[in-house]
Tab-separated table of C-alpha atoms in Angstrom:
chain	number	residue	atom	x	y	z
A	21	UNK	CA	54.184	28.939	8.383
A	22	UNK	CA	53.384	31.789	6.027
A	23	UNK	CA	53.127	29.393	3.069
A	24	UNK	CA	50.468	27.258	4.715
A	25	UNK	CA	48.292	30.324	5.530
A	26	UNK	CA	48.500	31.508	1.931
A	27	UNK	CA	47.635	28.018	0.719
A	28	UNK	CA	44.508	27.856	2.950
A	29	UNK	CA	43.468	31.354	1.896
A	30	UNK	CA	43.797	30.373	-1.770
A	31	UNK	CA	41.756	27.162	-1.227
A	32	UNK	CA	39.028	29.083	0.590
A	33	UNK	CA	38.708	31.724	-2.155
A	34	UNK	CA	38.712	28.980	-4.806
A	35	UNK	CA	36.061	27.048	-2.862
A	36	UNK	CA	33.973	30.208	-2.398
A	37	UNK	CA	34.231	31.008	-6.117
A	38	UNK	CA	32.625	27.676	-7.104
A	39	UNK	CA	30.364	26.862	-4.149
A	40	UNK	CA	28.355	30.081	-3.814
A	41	UNK	CA	27.234	30.236	-7.485
A	42	UNK	CA	26.282	26.560	-7.319
A	43	UNK	CA	24.030	27.191	-4.319
A	44	UNK	CA	22.472	30.266	-5.925
A	45	UNK	CA	21.735	28.444	-9.181
A	46	UNK	CA	20.258	25.348	-7.496
A	47	UNK	CA	17.990	27.227	-5.042
A	48	UNK	CA	14.998	27.602	-7.456
A	49	UNK	CA	15.065	23.842	-8.099
A	50	UNK	CA	14.767	23.079	-4.369
A	51	UNK	CA	11.371	24.814	-4.280
A	52	UNK	CA	9.520	21.607	-5.312
A	53	UNK	CA	10.598	19.686	-2.201
A	54	UNK	CA	7.249	20.561	-0.550
A	55	UNK	CA	5.411	18.362	-3.094
A	56	UNK	CA	6.781	15.196	-1.517
A	57	UNK	CA	4.045	12.999	-0.042
A	58	UNK	CA	4.493	11.429	3.358
A	59	UNK	CA	3.780	7.765	3.894
A	60	UNK	CA	2.171	8.410	7.280
A	61	UNK	CA	-1.553	8.357	7.944
A	62	UNK	CA	-2.940	9.936	11.090
A	63	UNK	CA	-5.932	8.259	12.730
A	64	UNK	CA	-7.698	9.818	15.677
A	65	UNK	CA	-9.768	6.730	16.434
A	66	UNK	CA	-7.127	4.245	17.551
A	67	UNK	CA	-9.195	1.748	19.540
A	68	UNK	CA	-8.848	-1.971	18.930
A	69	UNK	CA	-12.168	-2.118	17.054
A	70	UNK	CA	-10.928	0.314	14.400
A	71	UNK	CA	-10.084	-1.182	11.021
A	72	UNK	CA	-8.345	0.850	8.295
A	73	UNK	CA	-9.532	0.240	4.745
A	74	UNK	CA	-7.788	1.135	1.503
A	75	UNK	CA	-8.957	4.044	-0.677
A	76	UNK	CA	-7.817	6.096	-3.668
A	77	UNK	CA	-8.682	9.577	-4.883
A	78	UNK	CA	-7.688	11.332	-8.096
A	79	UNK	CA	-7.516	14.902	-6.728
A	80	UNK	CA	-6.839	16.123	-3.211
A	81	UNK	CA	-7.057	19.897	-3.766
A	82	UNK	CA	-9.901	21.945	-2.285
A	83	UNK	CA	-12.912	22.606	-4.583
A	84	UNK	CA	-11.546	20.340	-7.362
A	85	UNK	CA	-13.617	17.701	-9.136
A	86	UNK	CA	-12.650	14.396	-7.591
A	87	UNK	CA	-13.251	10.673	-7.995
A	88	UNK	CA	-12.904	8.732	-4.740
A	89	UNK	CA	-12.671	4.932	-4.665
A	90	UNK	CA	-13.570	3.248	-1.355
A	91	UNK	CA	-12.232	-0.297	-1.712
A	92	UNK	CA	-13.595	-3.560	-0.333
A	93	UNK	CA	-10.790	-6.065	-0.821
A	94	UNK	CA	-11.287	-9.826	-0.324
A	95	UNK	CA	-9.768	-9.593	3.168
A	96	UNK	CA	-12.333	-6.916	4.107
A	97	UNK	CA	-15.349	-9.166	3.406
A	98	UNK	CA	-15.891	-12.249	5.528
A	99	UNK	CA	-19.319	-13.178	4.071
A	100	UNK	CA	-21.513	-12.164	1.157
A	101	UNK	CA	-22.840	-8.609	1.590
A	102	UNK	CA	-26.498	-7.761	0.994
A	103	UNK	CA	-26.177	-4.061	1.856
A	104	UNK	CA	-23.388	-1.497	2.265
A	105	UNK	CA	-23.791	1.583	4.446
A	106	UNK	CA	-21.308	4.454	4.121
A	107	UNK	CA	-21.324	7.091	6.888
A	108	UNK	CA	-20.192	10.455	5.490
A	109	UNK	CA	-18.750	12.931	8.025
A	110	UNK	CA	-20.813	16.090	8.547
A	111	UNK	CA	-17.751	18.270	7.866
A	112	UNK	CA	-17.457	16.819	4.333
A	113	UNK	CA	-19.625	19.523	2.765
A	114	UNK	CA	-20.050	18.416	-0.822
A	115	UNK	CA	-23.142	17.854	-2.936
A	116	UNK	CA	-23.951	14.178	-3.385
A	117	UNK	CA	-25.913	13.065	-6.421
A	118	UNK	CA	-27.177	9.486	-6.796
A	119	UNK	CA	-26.227	9.479	-10.498
A	120	UNK	CA	-22.589	10.199	-9.562
A	121	UNK	CA	-22.322	7.288	-7.102
A	122	UNK	CA	-21.673	3.739	-8.258
A	123	UNK	CA	-20.595	0.283	-7.130
A	124	UNK	CA	-18.183	-1.652	-9.296
A	125	UNK	CA	-15.740	-4.527	-9.491
A	126	UNK	CA	-12.386	-2.792	-9.478
A	127	UNK	CA	-8.740	-3.357	-10.304
A	128	UNK	CA	-6.727	-1.632	-7.602
A	129	UNK	CA	-3.891	0.296	-9.196
A	130	UNK	CA	-0.304	0.160	-8.220
A	131	UNK	CA	3.110	0.681	-9.714
A	132	UNK	CA	2.322	-0.645	-13.200
A	133	UNK	CA	-1.408	0.032	-13.743
A	134	UNK	CA	-4.105	2.488	-12.716
A	135	UNK	CA	-7.156	2.012	-10.562
A	136	UNK	CA	-10.033	1.204	-12.862
A	137	UNK	CA	-13.611	-0.066	-12.661
A	138	UNK	CA	-13.805	-3.348	-14.559
A	139	UNK	CA	-17.535	-4.006	-14.287
A	140	UNK	CA	-20.423	-1.955	-12.910
A	141	UNK	CA	-22.505	-3.756	-10.300
A	142	UNK	CA	-26.200	-2.835	-10.570
A	143	UNK	CA	-27.464	-1.480	-7.263
A	144	UNK	CA	-30.053	0.811	-5.708
A	145	UNK	CA	-28.478	3.844	-4.035
A	146	UNK	CA	-30.144	5.877	-1.290
A	147	UNK	CA	-28.808	9.053	0.351
A	148	UNK	CA	-30.100	9.689	3.887
A	149	UNK	CA	-29.759	12.931	5.847
A	150	UNK	CA	-30.002	12.406	9.602
A	151	UNK	CA	-31.142	14.998	12.124
A	152	UNK	CA	-27.627	15.278	13.563
A	153	UNK	CA	-26.301	16.487	10.187
A	154	UNK	CA	-24.533	13.225	9.369
A	155	UNK	CA	-25.291	11.847	5.932
A	156	UNK	CA	-25.267	8.190	5.086
A	157	UNK	CA	-25.247	6.337	1.832
A	158	UNK	CA	-27.071	3.006	1.554
A	159	UNK	CA	-26.192	0.731	-1.364
A	160	UNK	CA	-28.340	-2.301	-2.104
A	161	UNK	CA	-26.750	-4.478	-4.828
A	162	UNK	CA	-29.224	-6.525	-6.874
A	163	UNK	CA	-27.243	-9.671	-6.080
A	164	UNK	CA	-25.055	-10.095	-2.960
A	165	UNK	CA	-21.393	-9.101	-3.188
A	166	UNK	CA	-19.632	-12.473	-3.030
A	167	UNK	CA	-16.645	-13.426	-0.882
A	168	UNK	CA	-14.378	-14.214	-3.814
A	169	UNK	CA	-10.926	-12.915	-4.758
A	170	UNK	CA	-12.285	-9.840	-6.573
A	171	UNK	CA	-12.104	-6.340	-5.136
A	172	UNK	CA	-15.103	-4.022	-5.172
A	173	UNK	CA	-15.390	-0.270	-4.714
A	174	UNK	CA	-17.933	2.403	-3.976
A	175	UNK	CA	-17.094	5.262	-6.339
A	176	UNK	CA	-18.045	8.867	-5.540
A	177	UNK	CA	-17.717	11.573	-8.191
A	178	UNK	CA	-17.935	14.814	-6.232
A	179	UNK	CA	-16.396	18.248	-5.859
A	180	UNK	CA	-14.015	18.407	-2.907
A	181	UNK	CA	-15.148	20.532	0.055
A	182	UNK	CA	-13.972	24.122	0.508
A	183	UNK	CA	-12.151	23.303	3.742
A	184	UNK	CA	-9.005	21.222	3.781
A	185	UNK	CA	-8.533	18.517	6.358
A	186	UNK	CA	-8.916	14.851	7.208
A	187	UNK	CA	-12.297	13.242	6.621
A	188	UNK	CA	-13.071	9.859	8.148
A	189	UNK	CA	-15.712	7.705	6.420
A	190	UNK	CA	-17.073	4.583	8.150
A	191	UNK	CA	-18.599	1.572	6.429
A	192	UNK	CA	-21.049	-1.044	7.627
A	193	UNK	CA	-22.245	-4.116	5.778
A	194	UNK	CA	-25.176	-6.443	6.196
A	195	UNK	CA	-23.961	-10.036	5.827
A	196	UNK	CA	-26.082	-12.638	4.125
A	197	UNK	CA	-28.376	-14.361	6.626
A	198	UNK	CA	-28.361	-11.520	9.188
A	199	UNK	CA	-30.747	-8.629	9.725
A	200	UNK	CA	-28.288	-6.066	11.161
A	201	UNK	CA	-25.227	-4.371	9.688
A	202	UNK	CA	-21.764	-4.883	11.154
A	203	UNK	CA	-18.728	-2.612	11.086
A	204	UNK	CA	-16.440	-3.265	8.098
A	205	UNK	CA	-13.860	-0.507	8.490
A	206	UNK	CA	-13.002	3.143	7.951
A	207	UNK	CA	-11.248	5.309	5.399
A	208	UNK	CA	-9.516	8.619	6.135
A	209	UNK	CA	-9.136	10.805	3.064
A	210	UNK	CA	-7.029	13.970	2.930
A	211	UNK	CA	-8.041	17.243	1.250
A	212	UNK	CA	-5.233	19.808	1.016
């Protein structure tokens, strides 16, 4: 009986001799765990009419210079679009400049390649400020955006707002042959 107690005591001191320094040495390396990105997107507008669109941004830090791509994939366009309207939330307090906004044919990045504008689409861009404080962006391409297999994007080059949070942008498009715009979908971008 005495031998087994001594054996356990020896194993515990041996275990303690190697385990505690290992934990102490590895603790500074565990500090970067907070940089992991979650694959979950929170949407506060969950009705059946809501449609989530794909987007990409280069920076998500507050007050950083950012390039935001709002994508229109082939599945997002049912007909040719004559006009695109982008509703910007009033809490997204950033200066918009017409020279820093563009419409382009885009290659959506993934595992092997980056998101990149392939061809600029000439368009007239108009920024409207409404009385309620909501800003909207109207884009009138010179020729309608076709319903082909290409993806298109509205590209904003802005400074991120001072406040972090979720910002939900809504888009409307005027189909060819109609006089009113219809809802295309929404994007929710995250600023940390």
